[in-house]
Amino acid sequence: MKLRVEHDVFADAISWVAHTIPSRPSLPVLAGIRIEAFKDGTVALSSYDPDIASHVAIEAAINEPGEILVHGRLLADFARALPNRPIDMQVSGSKLEVTCGSSRIVMQSMPLEDYPAAPDMPDLTGAVDGALWQEAVAQVVSAASNDDTLPLLISVCIEIEGRQVSLMATDRYRLAVRDLEWEPTRDDVQERILIRASRLSDIAKSLGSAGKVEISVGDGNRGGVIGFSAAGRQNVARLIDGDYPQVRNLFPSDVSGHAVVNRQEMLDAIKRARLVVEKNSAVRLSFSEGQVILEAGQGDNAQTSEALEATLAGEDIVMAFNPGFLQEGLSSTSAEYVRLSFTSPSKPAVLTAQREIGSDDSQDFRLLLMPIRTYNS
């Protein structure tokens, strides 16, 4: 194998592939990146982990086609540190020589015959706007659990019904649901699958927000995988087995009232309150006509109290919530206002986005929050 490739193109591509290499691979070869050079001037870079496979193709000047497996993170780190000049790569025996200007590294190859075959990309299921997909995933994944002993709760449920896609995640204390439209290959497509939340988040971020993201859901005969591709980059991730609960039923069918507050003002106040809140403590929100009073801290420790302008529809109410959950919920939307809909102080409340004080709230993203009982609530 012998080729020349532009520095920025190669450094960007190999860094992207390397980010899915496991930090503690179960087999030594899984620390590698496979480099394949073809006669048509294409170089394919790929990595594999039992949970995810990554693949990207770039253009290069190929003198001799071939393939090699080398330590991925080392090559990615070296490529990023090289000057912005063309990179020459050549295989000599069992070693890869990488030269850029006066810089040179020689790397020992890894056994290709021991490298597992990556799962095939399933047939295309549909496509979605990249920016919309990235936003939707970010809104939902924070509500998933971090407890690896609960495989269903560390995952995001992706529900596809024709032209609508729904993303759902819960850790039992909050529930996030995001609905969006996409372009399916068939209007009658129906899927309900689970993917690890952290993996879905990493993939959405790495594919970026430009252009379309193509999504391919494999059937049981393909080993339970889902594929994502955009701008020449592909990820194939394993799905999680299990039946996700019908969490939509947790949203209240009726509410007794709601309050509307400026999102950024509330977010800033929550951040200040968290400075005095001890672990597992709550912030209290006291809603009355025209205002909400936010209080945190108790006893002899530091305390904070802040009044914000609010519009209340319904009776006065006092509720307490996990401040971290509130902050993540408020950060998940860019709307100017948020609405908190409630039934009683002890029952779940629903956070939604709202453009203006007097407008309807958006149902595209809903966050169900369990209130916390406090010493004087």
Short mmCIF file of C-alpha atoms in Angstrom, two decimals:
data_model
loop_
_atom_site.label_atom_id
_atom_site.label_comp_id
_atom_site.label_asym_id
_atom_site.label_seq_id
_atom_site.Cartn_x
_atom_site.Cartn_y
_atom_site.Cartn_z
CA MET A 1 0.00 0.00 0.00
CA LYS A 2 1.30 3.41 -0.97
CA LEU A 3 -0.67 6.66 -1.03
CA ARG A 4 -0.69 10.42 -0.47
CA VAL A 5 -3.55 12.21 1.26
CA GLU A 6 -4.27 15.79 2.34
CA HIS A 7 -3.49 16.41 6.01
CA ASP A 8 -6.79 17.98 7.09
CA VAL A 9 -8.88 15.34 5.31
CA PHE A 10 -6.96 12.44 6.84
CA ALA A 11 -6.61 13.90 10.34
CA ASP A 12 -10.33 14.68 10.53
CA ALA A 13 -11.37 11.25 9.22
CA ILE A 14 -9.08 9.17 11.41
CA SER A 15 -9.96 11.19 14.52
CA TRP A 16 -13.62 10.55 13.85
CA VAL A 17 -13.09 6.80 13.45
CA ALA A 18 -10.79 6.60 16.48
CA HIS A 19 -13.33 8.11 18.86
CA THR A 20 -15.33 4.84 18.88
CA ILE A 21 -12.29 2.66 19.69
CA PRO A 22 -12.94 1.19 23.16
CA SER A 23 -10.74 2.63 25.91
CA ARG A 24 -10.21 -0.89 27.28
CA PRO A 25 -10.58 -3.25 24.32
CA SER A 26 -11.45 -6.86 25.14
CA LEU A 27 -9.00 -8.00 22.43
CA PRO A 28 -5.73 -6.23 21.51
CA VAL A 29 -6.72 -5.99 17.82
CA LEU A 30 -9.80 -3.93 18.75
CA ALA A 31 -7.44 -1.04 19.49
CA GLY A 32 -6.69 -0.92 15.78
CA ILE A 33 -7.96 1.04 12.79
CA ARG A 34 -8.21 -0.73 9.47
CA ILE A 35 -6.88 1.25 6.51
CA GLU A 36 -7.88 0.08 3.03
CA ALA A 37 -6.64 1.77 -0.15
CA PHE A 38 -8.47 1.02 -3.41
CA LYS A 39 -7.60 1.52 -7.06
CA ASP A 40 -10.41 4.03 -7.52
CA GLY A 41 -8.64 6.56 -5.27
CA THR A 42 -10.66 5.82 -2.13
CA VAL A 43 -9.23 5.16 1.32
CA ALA A 44 -11.55 3.49 3.83
CA LEU A 45 -10.89 3.85 7.56
CA SER A 46 -12.81 1.66 10.00
CA SER A 47 -12.88 0.66 13.65
CA TYR A 48 -14.83 -2.04 15.44
CA ASP A 49 -16.14 -2.64 18.92
CA PRO A 50 -18.75 -5.29 19.80
CA ASP A 51 -21.14 -2.41 20.48
CA ILE A 52 -20.41 -0.15 17.48
CA ALA A 53 -18.57 -0.05 14.16
CA SER A 54 -17.40 3.14 12.43
CA HIS A 55 -16.49 3.63 8.78
CA VAL A 56 -15.48 6.61 6.66
CA ALA A 57 -14.22 6.91 3.09
CA ILE A 58 -11.92 9.70 1.85
CA GLU A 59 -10.15 10.49 -1.39
CA ALA A 60 -6.40 10.06 -1.87
CA ALA A 61 -3.76 9.58 -4.55
CA ILE A 62 -3.26 5.79 -4.56
CA ASN A 63 -0.02 4.46 -6.02
CA GLU A 64 -0.43 0.95 -4.65
CA PRO A 65 -3.71 -0.41 -3.21
CA GLY A 66 -3.63 -2.51 -0.08
CA GLU A 67 -4.71 -2.71 3.55
CA ILE A 68 -3.22 -2.69 7.02
CA LEU A 69 -4.34 -2.67 10.67
CA VAL A 70 -2.48 -0.32 13.05
CA HIS A 71 -2.97 1.14 16.50
CA GLY A 72 -5.78 3.64 15.97
CA ARG A 73 -5.42 6.19 18.75
CA LEU A 74 -1.66 6.49 18.24
CA LEU A 75 -2.06 7.15 14.52
CA ALA A 76 -4.91 9.62 15.15
CA ASP A 77 -2.86 11.53 17.74
CA PHE A 78 0.18 11.62 15.45
CA ALA A 79 -1.88 12.80 12.46
CA ARG A 80 -3.36 15.68 14.44
CA ALA A 81 0.12 16.78 15.53
CA LEU A 82 1.56 16.83 12.00
CA PRO A 83 2.10 20.08 10.05
CA ASN A 84 -0.51 21.04 7.48
CA ARG A 85 1.20 19.32 4.56
CA PRO A 86 0.35 16.24 2.48
CA ILE A 87 0.77 12.91 4.29
CA ASP A 88 2.52 9.98 2.62
CA MET A 89 1.82 6.45 3.82
CA GLN A 90 3.55 3.31 2.69
CA VAL A 91 3.49 -0.30 3.88
CA SER A 92 6.89 -1.95 4.06
CA GLY A 93 6.64 -5.54 5.13
CA SER A 94 4.69 -5.58 8.41
CA LYS A 95 5.14 -1.87 9.12
CA LEU A 96 3.39 1.35 8.15
CA GLU A 97 5.55 4.38 7.42
CA VAL A 98 3.85 7.75 7.76
CA THR A 99 5.73 10.80 6.49
CA CYS A 100 4.72 14.46 6.51
CA GLY A 101 7.45 16.95 5.64
CA SER A 102 10.38 16.14 7.92
CA SER A 103 8.15 14.22 10.39
CA ARG A 104 8.06 10.45 10.20
CA ILE A 105 6.65 7.57 12.23
CA VAL A 106 6.93 3.83 11.69
CA MET A 107 4.18 1.69 13.17
CA GLN A 108 4.03 -2.07 13.57
CA SER A 109 0.96 -3.62 11.99
CA MET A 110 -1.58 -5.72 13.87
CA PRO A 111 -2.87 -9.11 12.60
CA LEU A 112 -5.67 -8.47 10.13
CA GLU A 113 -6.78 -12.10 10.24
CA ASP A 114 -7.74 -11.65 13.90
CA TYR A 115 -9.78 -8.51 13.27
CA PRO A 116 -13.57 -9.18 13.47
CA ALA A 117 -15.80 -8.44 10.51
CA ALA A 118 -17.99 -5.40 11.10
CA PRO A 119 -21.78 -5.83 10.80
CA ASP A 120 -23.28 -4.84 7.46
CA MET A 121 -25.21 -1.60 7.15
CA PRO A 122 -28.93 -2.53 7.04
CA ASP A 123 -31.21 -1.38 4.25
CA LEU A 124 -32.17 2.29 4.43
CA THR A 125 -35.26 2.99 6.56
CA GLY A 126 -35.47 6.76 6.26
CA ALA A 127 -33.71 10.12 6.53
CA VAL A 128 -33.99 13.09 8.90
CA ASP A 129 -32.63 16.62 9.00
CA GLY A 130 -29.28 16.48 10.79
CA ALA A 131 -29.81 19.55 12.99
CA LEU A 132 -33.27 18.36 14.00
CA TRP A 133 -31.97 14.89 14.84
CA GLN A 134 -29.06 16.20 16.89
CA GLU A 135 -31.40 18.47 18.87
CA ALA A 136 -33.93 15.67 19.48
CA VAL A 137 -31.31 13.22 20.72
CA ALA A 138 -29.75 15.81 23.04
CA GLN A 139 -33.14 16.60 24.56
CA VAL A 140 -33.89 12.98 25.42
CA VAL A 141 -30.63 11.28 26.40
CA SER A 142 -30.16 13.24 29.63
CA ALA A 143 -33.29 11.59 31.05
CA ALA A 144 -31.85 8.08 30.66
CA SER A 145 -30.42 6.24 33.65
CA ASN A 146 -26.69 5.77 34.28
CA ASP A 147 -27.22 2.47 36.11
CA ASP A 148 -25.76 -0.28 33.92
CA THR A 149 -27.71 -2.91 35.85
CA LEU A 150 -30.91 -1.57 34.26
CA PRO A 151 -30.46 -2.17 30.50
CA LEU A 152 -33.88 -0.80 29.58
CA LEU A 153 -33.41 2.45 31.50
CA ILE A 154 -29.93 3.21 30.13
CA SER A 155 -31.41 3.10 26.64
CA VAL A 156 -33.44 5.37 24.41
CA CYS A 157 -36.54 3.90 22.82
CA ILE A 158 -36.91 4.89 19.17
CA GLU A 159 -40.47 4.45 17.98
CA ILE A 160 -41.19 4.81 14.27
CA GLU A 161 -44.74 5.11 12.92
CA GLY A 162 -44.73 6.05 9.26
CA ARG A 163 -43.56 9.66 8.98
CA GLN A 164 -43.24 10.21 12.74
CA VAL A 165 -40.32 9.28 14.95
CA SER A 166 -40.50 9.43 18.75
CA LEU A 167 -37.53 9.27 21.11
CA MET A 168 -38.20 8.31 24.74
CA ALA A 169 -35.99 7.91 27.83
CA THR A 170 -36.62 7.65 31.57
CA ASP A 171 -34.67 7.03 34.77
CA ARG A 172 -37.92 6.59 36.80
CA TYR A 173 -37.68 10.13 38.20
CA ARG A 174 -38.18 11.93 34.91
CA LEU A 175 -39.36 11.05 31.44
CA ALA A 176 -38.40 12.80 28.20
CA VAL A 177 -40.31 12.35 24.94
CA ARG A 178 -39.46 14.06 21.65
CA ASP A 179 -41.60 13.72 18.52
CA LEU A 180 -40.36 14.72 15.08
CA GLU A 181 -41.10 14.10 11.43
CA TRP A 182 -38.75 12.38 9.01
CA GLU A 183 -38.69 10.95 5.47
CA PRO A 184 -39.24 7.17 5.59
CA THR A 185 -38.59 4.89 2.64
CA ARG A 186 -42.07 3.44 3.26
CA ASP A 187 -45.06 5.26 4.75
CA ASP A 188 -46.15 2.09 6.56
CA VAL A 189 -42.84 1.48 8.34
CA GLN A 190 -43.19 0.55 12.02
CA GLU A 191 -40.31 -0.05 14.43
CA ARG A 192 -39.80 0.05 18.20
CA ILE A 193 -36.16 -0.41 19.12
CA LEU A 194 -33.73 0.32 21.96
CA ILE A 195 -30.23 1.75 21.75
CA ARG A 196 -27.88 2.72 24.57
CA ALA A 197 -28.41 6.43 25.33
CA SER A 198 -24.72 7.32 25.64
CA ARG A 199 -23.97 5.59 22.34
CA LEU A 200 -26.83 7.36 20.54
CA SER A 201 -25.62 10.69 21.91
CA ASP A 202 -22.04 10.11 20.75
CA ILE A 203 -23.21 9.12 17.27
CA ALA A 204 -25.54 12.12 16.89
CA LYS A 205 -22.79 14.53 17.95
CA SER A 206 -20.15 12.95 15.73
CA LEU A 207 -22.29 13.01 12.59
CA GLY A 208 -22.94 16.71 13.09
CA SER A 209 -25.93 18.83 12.16
CA ALA A 210 -25.25 19.44 8.47
CA GLY A 211 -27.41 17.85 5.81
CA LYS A 212 -29.40 14.64 6.15
CA VAL A 213 -28.80 11.74 8.48
CA GLU A 214 -29.83 8.41 6.98
CA ILE A 215 -31.10 5.80 9.45
CA SER A 216 -31.15 2.08 8.69
CA VAL A 217 -32.85 -0.34 11.07
CA GLY A 218 -31.87 -3.97 10.72
CA ASP A 219 -34.31 -6.83 11.29
CA GLY A 220 -33.67 -9.78 13.54
CA ASN A 221 -31.88 -11.66 10.76
CA ARG A 222 -29.22 -8.95 10.68
CA GLY A 223 -28.34 -9.30 14.36
CA GLY A 224 -30.30 -6.39 15.81
CA VAL A 225 -28.38 -3.32 14.64
CA ILE A 226 -29.12 0.26 13.62
CA GLY A 227 -27.06 2.24 11.14
CA PHE A 228 -26.51 5.98 10.84
CA SER A 229 -24.77 7.66 7.92
CA ALA A 230 -24.07 11.26 6.92
CA ALA A 231 -21.43 12.99 4.79
CA GLY A 232 -19.63 9.75 3.98
CA ARG A 233 -19.50 8.60 7.60
CA GLN A 234 -21.23 5.48 8.89
CA ASN A 235 -21.93 4.03 12.32
CA VAL A 236 -23.54 0.64 12.94
CA ALA A 237 -24.57 0.11 16.58
CA ARG A 238 -25.98 -2.90 18.40
CA LEU A 239 -29.52 -2.69 19.70
CA ILE A 240 -30.58 -3.59 23.23
CA ASP A 241 -33.03 -6.45 23.63
CA GLY A 242 -36.16 -5.90 25.68
CA ASP A 243 -39.68 -4.50 25.68
CA TYR A 244 -39.69 -0.84 26.63
CA PRO A 245 -42.65 0.15 28.86
CA GLN A 246 -45.49 2.23 27.45
CA VAL A 247 -44.21 5.37 29.12
CA ARG A 248 -46.53 7.77 27.32
CA ASN A 249 -49.27 6.63 29.71
CA LEU A 250 -47.40 8.36 32.54
CA PHE A 251 -48.24 11.82 31.23
CA PRO A 252 -51.35 13.21 32.97
CA SER A 253 -54.45 13.37 30.82
CA ASP A 254 -55.67 16.50 32.64
CA VAL A 255 -53.92 19.26 34.57
CA SER A 256 -55.27 21.70 37.13
CA GLY A 257 -53.08 24.62 36.06
CA HIS A 258 -49.81 25.81 34.60
CA ALA A 259 -47.21 28.52 35.01
CA VAL A 260 -45.16 30.24 32.31
CA VAL A 261 -41.71 31.71 33.05
CA ASN A 262 -38.83 33.13 31.06
CA ARG A 263 -36.58 30.15 30.35
CA GLN A 264 -33.22 31.90 30.61
CA GLU A 265 -34.15 33.75 33.81
CA MET A 266 -35.29 30.51 35.43
CA LEU A 267 -32.19 28.69 34.21
CA ASP A 268 -29.87 31.32 35.66
CA ALA A 269 -31.73 31.24 38.97
CA ILE A 270 -31.49 27.44 39.15
CA LYS A 271 -27.74 27.63 38.54
CA ARG A 272 -27.37 30.09 41.40
CA ALA A 273 -29.53 27.96 43.68
CA ARG A 274 -27.44 24.87 42.98
CA LEU A 275 -24.49 26.61 44.62
CA VAL A 276 -26.12 26.19 48.03
CA VAL A 277 -28.04 22.96 47.46
CA GLU A 278 -26.59 19.87 49.07
CA LYS A 279 -26.60 16.52 47.30
CA ASN A 280 -30.10 15.01 46.99
CA SER A 281 -31.68 18.27 48.17
CA ALA A 282 -34.45 20.06 46.30
CA VAL A 283 -35.33 23.55 45.17
CA ARG A 284 -38.79 24.84 46.02
CA LEU A 285 -40.91 26.70 43.48
CA SER A 286 -43.76 28.72 44.97
CA PHE A 287 -46.09 29.89 42.20
CA SER A 288 -48.60 32.71 42.74
CA GLU A 289 -50.13 35.24 40.41
CA GLY A 290 -47.38 37.25 38.74
CA GLN A 291 -44.37 35.50 40.26
CA VAL A 292 -42.55 32.36 41.27
CA ILE A 293 -40.28 32.31 44.32
CA LEU A 294 -37.36 29.94 44.05
CA GLU A 295 -35.83 28.80 47.35
CA ALA A 296 -32.91 26.48 48.11
CA GLY A 297 -30.97 25.49 51.20
CA GLN A 298 -32.14 24.86 54.74
CA GLY A 299 -31.06 24.85 58.38
CA ASP A 300 -27.78 26.51 59.29
CA ASN A 301 -26.34 26.06 55.81
CA ALA A 302 -26.36 28.67 53.05
CA GLN A 303 -29.79 29.57 51.70
CA THR A 304 -31.03 31.43 48.67
CA SER A 305 -34.34 32.94 47.66
CA GLU A 306 -35.20 34.63 44.38
CA ALA A 307 -38.42 35.98 42.89
CA LEU A 308 -39.03 35.77 39.14
CA GLU A 309 -41.85 37.08 37.02
CA ALA A 310 -44.33 34.35 36.08
CA THR A 311 -47.80 33.95 34.63
CA LEU A 312 -50.02 31.54 36.56
CA ALA A 313 -53.18 29.84 35.33
CA GLY A 314 -54.83 28.07 38.26
CA GLU A 315 -54.47 28.06 42.05
CA ASP A 316 -51.28 28.95 43.91
CA ILE A 317 -49.02 25.94 44.28
CA VAL A 318 -45.69 25.00 45.87
CA MET A 319 -43.59 22.22 44.33
CA ALA A 320 -40.05 20.98 44.87
CA PHE A 321 -37.77 19.38 42.28
CA ASN A 322 -34.29 18.03 41.75
CA PRO A 323 -32.37 21.16 40.62
CA GLY A 324 -30.13 19.19 38.27
CA PHE A 325 -33.14 17.75 36.47
CA LEU A 326 -34.66 21.22 36.19
CA GLN A 327 -31.44 22.68 34.82
CA GLU A 328 -31.08 19.96 32.18
CA GLY A 329 -34.70 20.35 31.18
CA LEU A 330 -34.43 24.12 30.83
CA SER A 331 -31.20 23.73 28.85
CA SER A 332 -32.78 21.28 26.41
CA THR A 333 -34.75 23.94 24.54
CA SER A 334 -33.96 27.35 23.10
CA ALA A 335 -37.50 28.70 23.42
CA GLU A 336 -37.89 32.05 25.20
CA TYR A 337 -40.43 30.67 27.68
CA VAL A 338 -41.23 27.36 29.33
CA ARG A 339 -44.52 26.09 30.71
CA LEU A 340 -44.80 23.93 33.82
CA SER A 341 -48.14 22.11 33.89
CA PHE A 342 -49.27 20.50 37.16
CA THR A 343 -52.11 18.74 38.95
CA SER A 344 -50.98 18.76 42.60
CA PRO A 345 -47.74 19.28 44.58
CA SER A 346 -47.19 15.52 44.93
CA LYS A 347 -47.92 14.47 41.36
CA PRO A 348 -45.65 14.74 38.28
CA ALA A 349 -45.40 18.03 36.43
CA VAL A 350 -44.76 18.47 32.71
CA LEU A 351 -42.22 20.92 31.28
CA THR A 352 -42.77 22.15 27.71
CA ALA A 353 -41.46 24.98 25.52
CA GLN A 354 -43.45 28.09 24.65
CA ARG A 355 -42.55 30.88 22.22
CA GLU A 356 -44.55 33.72 23.79
CA ILE A 357 -46.36 34.40 27.06
CA GLY A 358 -49.83 34.03 25.58
CA SER A 359 -49.15 31.35 22.97
CA ASP A 360 -49.79 27.62 23.14
CA ASP A 361 -46.96 25.40 24.31
CA SER A 362 -45.21 23.00 21.95
CA GLN A 363 -45.88 19.30 22.39
CA ASP A 364 -42.85 18.22 20.32
CA PHE A 365 -40.75 17.89 23.47
CA ARG A 366 -42.20 17.02 26.86
CA LEU A 367 -40.34 16.40 30.11
CA LEU A 368 -42.20 14.73 32.97
CA LEU A 369 -40.67 15.55 36.37
CA MET A 370 -41.38 13.78 39.66
CA PRO A 371 -41.65 16.29 42.53
CA ILE A 372 -39.69 15.82 45.76
CA ARG A 373 -41.32 15.96 49.17
CA THR A 374 -39.56 18.48 51.42
CA TYR A 375 -39.60 19.04 55.16
CA ASN A 376 -42.29 21.74 54.89
CA SER A 377 -44.13 20.83 51.70
#
